[in-house]
Amino acid sequence: MSLPAFGLGTFRLKDQIVIDSVTTALELGYRAIDTAQIYDNEAAVGEAIAQSGIARDQLFITTKIWTENLSKEALIPSLKESLAKLKTDYVDLTLIHWPSPQSAVSVAETMQALVEAQALGLTRQIGVSNFTIDLMQQAIDAVSADAIATNQIELSPFLQNQKVVDFARQHGIKITSYMTLAYGDALKDPLIQKIAGQHGATAAQVVLAWALQSGFAVIPSSTKRENLQSNLLAQKLTLTEADMAEIASLERNGRLVSPDGLAPDWD
């Protein structure tokens, strides 16, 4: 199975807000939806999907296992609970959301539990999120690189995570970018705005197109129909090599997400 290049993120969206966002996105043609156990919105996402009437095999649903559920005893029961909330028999992709704090549960134990969940038909693909090179190597050692569909990481023009990206590429592991718009900061950047003007595009379209042309999957979120629709059009925008090089020059190690007690030692 391939990983969709473009999907809808649902981080920080709950209740009717996430139902409306997912409903609108599905109406506009989105078919990949990204959620997580800790977002506390799986049931609302499941409700929106059920109400859409779209056939399950036309959708790509991702969820992420929270740190409390990373042990071999907890992972599969927690995933089954996620499936019940999402009103589906399986998800297309299940990720380790964050590495186990203080390595309380080994990467190998969790990866092997994910492989078991895959064998049971609970998830089509498995992967990781917020993994460093060392953690990716541990995952590869546990289950092989071929088994790992993606590493979902914070990645934007201001945080290009090149070492992690290069390592993943060497092993055939796809990168999914989250926080691609840097909480909207990238949209205010003069260089991004200049390139947007040259293409008759929005700043968001430019940033998303940069990520897509860099080979990353993207999962931007929005609650506004016009933004959801506009973001989709990033797939049709082609940036020049000069544009790509200029955006690459914005790297400043601008990490926005590094929660105490969860964040690993970043590369």
Short mmCIF file of C-alpha atoms in Angstrom, two decimals:
data_model
loop_
_atom_site.label_atom_id
_atom_site.label_comp_id
_atom_site.label_asym_id
_atom_site.label_seq_id
_atom_site.Cartn_x
_atom_site.Cartn_y
_atom_site.Cartn_z
CA MET A 1 0.00 0.00 0.00
CA SER A 2 1.17 3.50 -0.70
CA LEU A 3 1.00 6.40 1.72
CA PRO A 4 -1.23 9.27 0.55
CA ALA A 5 0.79 12.42 -0.11
CA PHE A 6 -1.99 14.72 1.11
CA GLY A 7 -4.28 14.33 4.09
CA LEU A 8 -6.19 16.17 6.79
CA GLY A 9 -4.72 16.68 10.24
CA THR A 10 -7.02 16.89 13.27
CA PHE A 11 -4.64 17.91 16.08
CA ARG A 12 -6.34 20.23 18.61
CA LEU A 13 -9.74 19.86 16.93
CA LYS A 14 -12.50 18.31 19.03
CA ASP A 15 -16.23 17.62 19.20
CA GLN A 16 -18.35 19.50 16.65
CA ILE A 17 -15.34 21.46 15.40
CA VAL A 18 -13.55 18.31 14.24
CA ILE A 19 -16.79 16.81 12.88
CA ASP A 20 -17.30 19.94 10.76
CA SER A 21 -13.67 19.99 9.60
CA VAL A 22 -13.65 16.31 8.58
CA THR A 23 -17.10 16.56 6.99
CA THR A 24 -16.09 19.57 4.90
CA ALA A 25 -12.75 18.03 3.94
CA LEU A 26 -14.42 14.82 2.76
CA GLU A 27 -16.91 16.85 0.73
CA LEU A 28 -14.00 18.67 -0.92
CA GLY A 29 -12.23 15.44 -1.85
CA TYR A 30 -9.85 14.70 1.01
CA ARG A 31 -9.59 10.95 1.56
CA ALA A 32 -6.80 10.67 4.16
CA ILE A 33 -7.57 11.60 7.78
CA ASP A 34 -4.96 11.69 10.57
CA THR A 35 -5.96 11.39 14.22
CA ALA A 36 -4.50 10.02 17.47
CA GLN A 37 -5.58 8.50 20.74
CA ILE A 38 -4.40 11.51 22.74
CA TYR A 39 -6.31 13.99 20.53
CA ASP A 40 -9.50 12.79 22.22
CA ASN A 41 -11.34 13.14 18.92
CA GLU A 42 -11.37 9.64 17.42
CA ALA A 43 -15.08 9.19 18.16
CA ALA A 44 -15.95 12.53 16.56
CA VAL A 45 -13.77 11.73 13.54
CA GLY A 46 -15.50 8.36 13.29
CA GLU A 47 -18.89 10.05 13.43
CA ALA A 48 -18.00 12.42 10.58
CA ILE A 49 -16.66 9.56 8.47
CA ALA A 50 -19.76 7.44 9.11
CA GLN A 51 -22.06 10.32 8.20
CA SER A 52 -20.15 11.00 4.98
CA GLY A 53 -21.35 7.78 3.37
CA ILE A 54 -17.97 7.36 1.67
CA ALA A 55 -16.98 3.72 1.22
CA ARG A 56 -14.36 2.60 3.73
CA ASP A 57 -12.02 1.37 1.02
CA GLN A 58 -11.89 4.89 -0.41
CA LEU A 59 -10.46 6.30 2.82
CA PHE A 60 -7.04 6.22 4.49
CA ILE A 61 -7.31 6.57 8.26
CA THR A 62 -4.28 7.01 10.50
CA THR A 63 -4.21 6.88 14.29
CA LYS A 64 -1.37 6.95 16.79
CA ILE A 65 -0.79 4.90 19.94
CA TRP A 66 -0.31 6.99 23.06
CA THR A 67 2.68 6.40 25.34
CA GLU A 68 0.57 4.71 28.05
CA ASN A 69 -0.41 2.02 25.54
CA LEU A 70 2.98 1.12 24.07
CA SER A 71 3.48 -2.17 25.95
CA LYS A 72 2.65 -5.48 24.26
CA GLU A 73 -0.18 -6.01 26.77
CA ALA A 74 -1.79 -2.60 26.19
CA LEU A 75 -1.25 -1.81 22.52
CA ILE A 76 -3.73 -4.12 20.82
CA PRO A 77 -6.58 -3.53 23.33
CA SER A 78 -6.03 0.24 22.97
CA LEU A 79 -6.06 -0.02 19.18
CA LYS A 80 -9.30 -2.01 19.28
CA GLU A 81 -10.76 0.78 21.41
CA SER A 82 -9.63 3.30 18.79
CA LEU A 83 -11.28 1.23 16.06
CA ALA A 84 -14.55 1.16 18.00
CA LYS A 85 -14.45 4.96 18.34
CA LEU A 86 -13.61 5.37 14.66
CA LYS A 87 -16.43 2.97 13.72
CA THR A 88 -14.16 0.85 11.55
CA ASP A 89 -12.75 -2.67 11.57
CA TYR A 90 -9.26 -1.47 10.73
CA VAL A 91 -7.12 1.63 10.25
CA ASP A 92 -4.80 2.04 7.31
CA LEU A 93 -1.84 3.20 9.38
CA THR A 94 -0.97 3.00 13.07
CA LEU A 95 1.97 4.96 14.46
CA ILE A 96 3.86 5.10 17.73
CA HIS A 97 2.96 8.69 18.61
CA TRP A 98 5.97 9.44 20.79
CA PRO A 99 8.79 7.18 21.96
CA SER A 100 8.24 5.71 25.42
CA PRO A 101 9.38 8.23 28.07
CA GLN A 102 12.65 7.16 29.69
CA SER A 103 12.49 4.09 27.40
CA ALA A 104 10.08 2.47 29.86
CA VAL A 105 8.89 0.28 26.99
CA SER A 106 11.46 -0.68 24.39
CA VAL A 107 10.98 0.32 20.76
CA ALA A 108 11.33 -3.35 19.86
CA GLU A 109 8.44 -4.40 22.14
CA THR A 110 6.11 -1.79 20.68
CA MET A 111 7.10 -2.43 17.06
CA GLN A 112 6.54 -6.17 17.52
CA ALA A 113 3.11 -5.46 19.04
CA LEU A 114 2.31 -3.32 15.99
CA VAL A 115 3.37 -6.17 13.71
CA GLU A 116 1.01 -8.43 15.64
CA ALA A 117 -1.81 -5.89 15.25
CA GLN A 118 -1.08 -5.83 11.54
CA ALA A 119 -1.20 -9.62 11.35
CA LEU A 120 -4.60 -9.52 13.08
CA GLY A 121 -5.91 -7.15 10.42
CA LEU A 122 -6.38 -4.24 12.83
CA THR A 123 -4.05 -2.01 10.80
CA ARG A 124 -2.84 -2.20 7.22
CA GLN A 125 0.47 -0.44 7.79
CA ILE A 126 2.59 0.56 10.78
CA GLY A 127 5.06 3.32 11.47
CA VAL A 128 6.51 5.79 13.93
CA SER A 129 6.30 9.46 14.82
CA ASN A 130 8.75 11.85 16.48
CA PHE A 131 11.55 9.33 16.05
CA THR A 132 15.20 10.33 15.90
CA ILE A 133 17.83 8.47 13.87
CA ASP A 134 18.70 6.29 16.88
CA LEU A 135 15.03 5.44 17.51
CA MET A 136 14.46 4.69 13.82
CA GLN A 137 17.45 2.37 13.89
CA GLN A 138 15.96 0.57 16.90
CA ALA A 139 12.67 0.18 15.00
CA ILE A 140 14.50 -1.11 11.91
CA ASP A 141 16.45 -3.59 14.03
CA ALA A 142 13.17 -4.83 15.53
CA VAL A 143 11.02 -5.31 12.42
CA SER A 144 13.09 -4.27 9.34
CA ALA A 145 12.83 -1.01 7.42
CA ASP A 146 10.39 -2.53 4.94
CA ALA A 147 7.78 -2.83 7.70
CA ILE A 148 7.90 0.87 8.58
CA ALA A 149 5.62 2.96 6.36
CA THR A 150 6.57 6.40 7.66
CA ASN A 151 8.16 8.54 10.34
CA GLN A 152 5.81 11.46 11.03
CA ILE A 153 7.90 14.40 12.23
CA GLU A 154 7.69 18.13 12.72
CA LEU A 155 9.02 19.58 9.50
CA SER A 156 8.66 23.07 8.05
CA PRO A 157 10.77 25.54 6.08
CA PHE A 158 12.18 26.62 9.45
CA LEU A 159 12.89 23.06 10.69
CA GLN A 160 13.92 20.84 7.81
CA ASN A 161 15.21 17.95 9.93
CA GLN A 162 17.70 17.02 7.22
CA LYS A 163 19.62 14.35 9.15
CA VAL A 164 16.46 12.44 10.00
CA VAL A 165 15.10 12.88 6.47
CA ASP A 166 18.34 11.60 4.93
CA PHE A 167 18.45 8.57 7.22
CA ALA A 168 14.83 7.70 6.51
CA ARG A 169 15.37 8.00 2.76
CA GLN A 170 18.43 5.73 2.91
CA HIS A 171 16.15 3.08 4.40
CA GLY A 172 13.13 3.66 2.18
CA ILE A 173 11.02 5.09 5.01
CA LYS A 174 8.62 7.84 3.90
CA ILE A 175 8.54 11.11 5.83
CA THR A 176 5.22 12.65 6.85
CA SER A 177 5.49 16.32 7.76
CA TYR A 178 3.39 17.78 10.54
CA MET A 179 3.34 21.44 11.58
CA THR A 180 4.37 22.15 7.98
CA LEU A 181 3.06 25.71 8.18
CA ALA A 182 4.87 26.29 11.51
CA TYR A 183 1.66 27.28 13.34
CA GLY A 184 1.10 29.81 10.58
CA ASP A 185 4.49 31.53 11.05
CA ALA A 186 5.64 30.35 7.62
CA LEU A 187 2.71 32.17 6.03
CA LYS A 188 4.07 35.50 7.29
CA ASP A 189 7.59 34.98 5.94
CA PRO A 190 8.47 37.63 3.31
CA LEU A 191 10.27 35.13 1.09
CA ILE A 192 7.31 32.73 1.11
CA GLN A 193 4.98 35.63 0.38
CA LYS A 194 7.20 36.78 -2.51
CA ILE A 195 7.17 33.32 -4.09
CA ALA A 196 3.40 33.09 -3.57
CA GLY A 197 2.97 36.38 -5.40
CA GLN A 198 5.09 35.17 -8.31
CA HIS A 199 2.87 32.11 -8.72
CA GLY A 200 -0.47 33.73 -7.97
CA ALA A 201 -0.74 31.29 -5.06
CA THR A 202 -1.32 31.53 -1.31
CA ALA A 203 1.58 31.32 1.12
CA ALA A 204 0.13 28.07 2.48
CA GLN A 205 0.03 26.57 -1.01
CA VAL A 206 3.69 27.47 -1.50
CA VAL A 207 4.80 25.84 1.76
CA LEU A 208 2.73 22.71 1.16
CA ALA A 209 3.96 22.48 -2.44
CA TRP A 210 7.55 22.79 -1.16
CA ALA A 211 6.96 19.87 1.21
CA LEU A 212 5.26 17.77 -1.46
CA GLN A 213 8.02 18.44 -4.01
CA SER A 214 10.56 17.54 -1.33
CA GLY A 215 8.93 14.12 -1.21
CA PHE A 216 7.06 14.48 2.07
CA ALA A 217 3.45 13.62 2.84
CA VAL A 218 1.55 16.51 4.43
CA ILE A 219 -1.44 16.64 6.79
CA PRO A 220 -2.46 20.29 7.22
CA SER A 221 -5.54 21.04 9.31
CA SER A 222 -8.10 23.79 9.07
CA THR A 223 -11.60 24.57 10.27
CA LYS A 224 -12.37 26.89 7.34
CA ARG A 225 -13.79 25.56 4.08
CA GLU A 226 -11.89 28.09 1.96
CA ASN A 227 -8.57 27.09 3.53
CA LEU A 228 -9.30 23.37 3.22
CA GLN A 229 -10.12 23.88 -0.45
CA SER A 230 -7.16 26.18 -1.08
CA ASN A 231 -4.70 23.81 0.63
CA LEU A 232 -5.74 20.97 -1.67
CA LEU A 233 -4.66 23.05 -4.67
CA ALA A 234 -1.06 22.96 -3.43
CA GLN A 235 -0.86 19.61 -5.19
CA LYS A 236 -1.19 21.41 -8.53
CA LEU A 237 1.42 24.08 -7.82
CA THR A 238 4.90 23.47 -9.25
CA LEU A 239 7.72 25.46 -7.71
CA THR A 240 10.93 26.16 -9.62
CA GLU A 241 14.32 24.88 -8.52
CA ALA A 242 15.14 28.45 -7.54
CA ASP A 243 12.00 28.62 -5.38
CA MET A 244 12.92 25.35 -3.68
CA ALA A 245 16.46 26.56 -3.00
CA GLU A 246 15.21 29.85 -1.58
CA ILE A 247 12.80 28.06 0.76
CA ALA A 248 15.59 25.69 1.83
CA SER A 249 17.56 28.76 2.92
CA LEU A 250 14.95 29.44 5.63
CA GLU A 251 16.24 26.57 7.83
CA ARG A 252 16.86 27.80 11.38
CA ASN A 253 16.21 24.73 13.55
CA GLY A 254 12.89 26.35 14.48
CA ARG A 255 11.36 23.51 16.44
CA LEU A 256 7.95 24.30 17.91
CA VAL A 257 6.95 20.94 19.39
CA SER A 258 9.19 19.46 22.09
CA PRO A 259 7.09 18.58 25.13
CA ASP A 260 8.88 18.00 28.43
CA GLY A 261 8.91 14.35 29.39
CA LEU A 262 8.07 13.21 25.85
CA ALA A 263 10.62 14.70 23.49
CA PRO A 264 13.64 12.51 22.71
CA ASP A 265 17.16 13.90 22.28
CA TRP A 266 16.63 15.47 18.87
CA ASP A 267 19.22 15.05 16.13
#
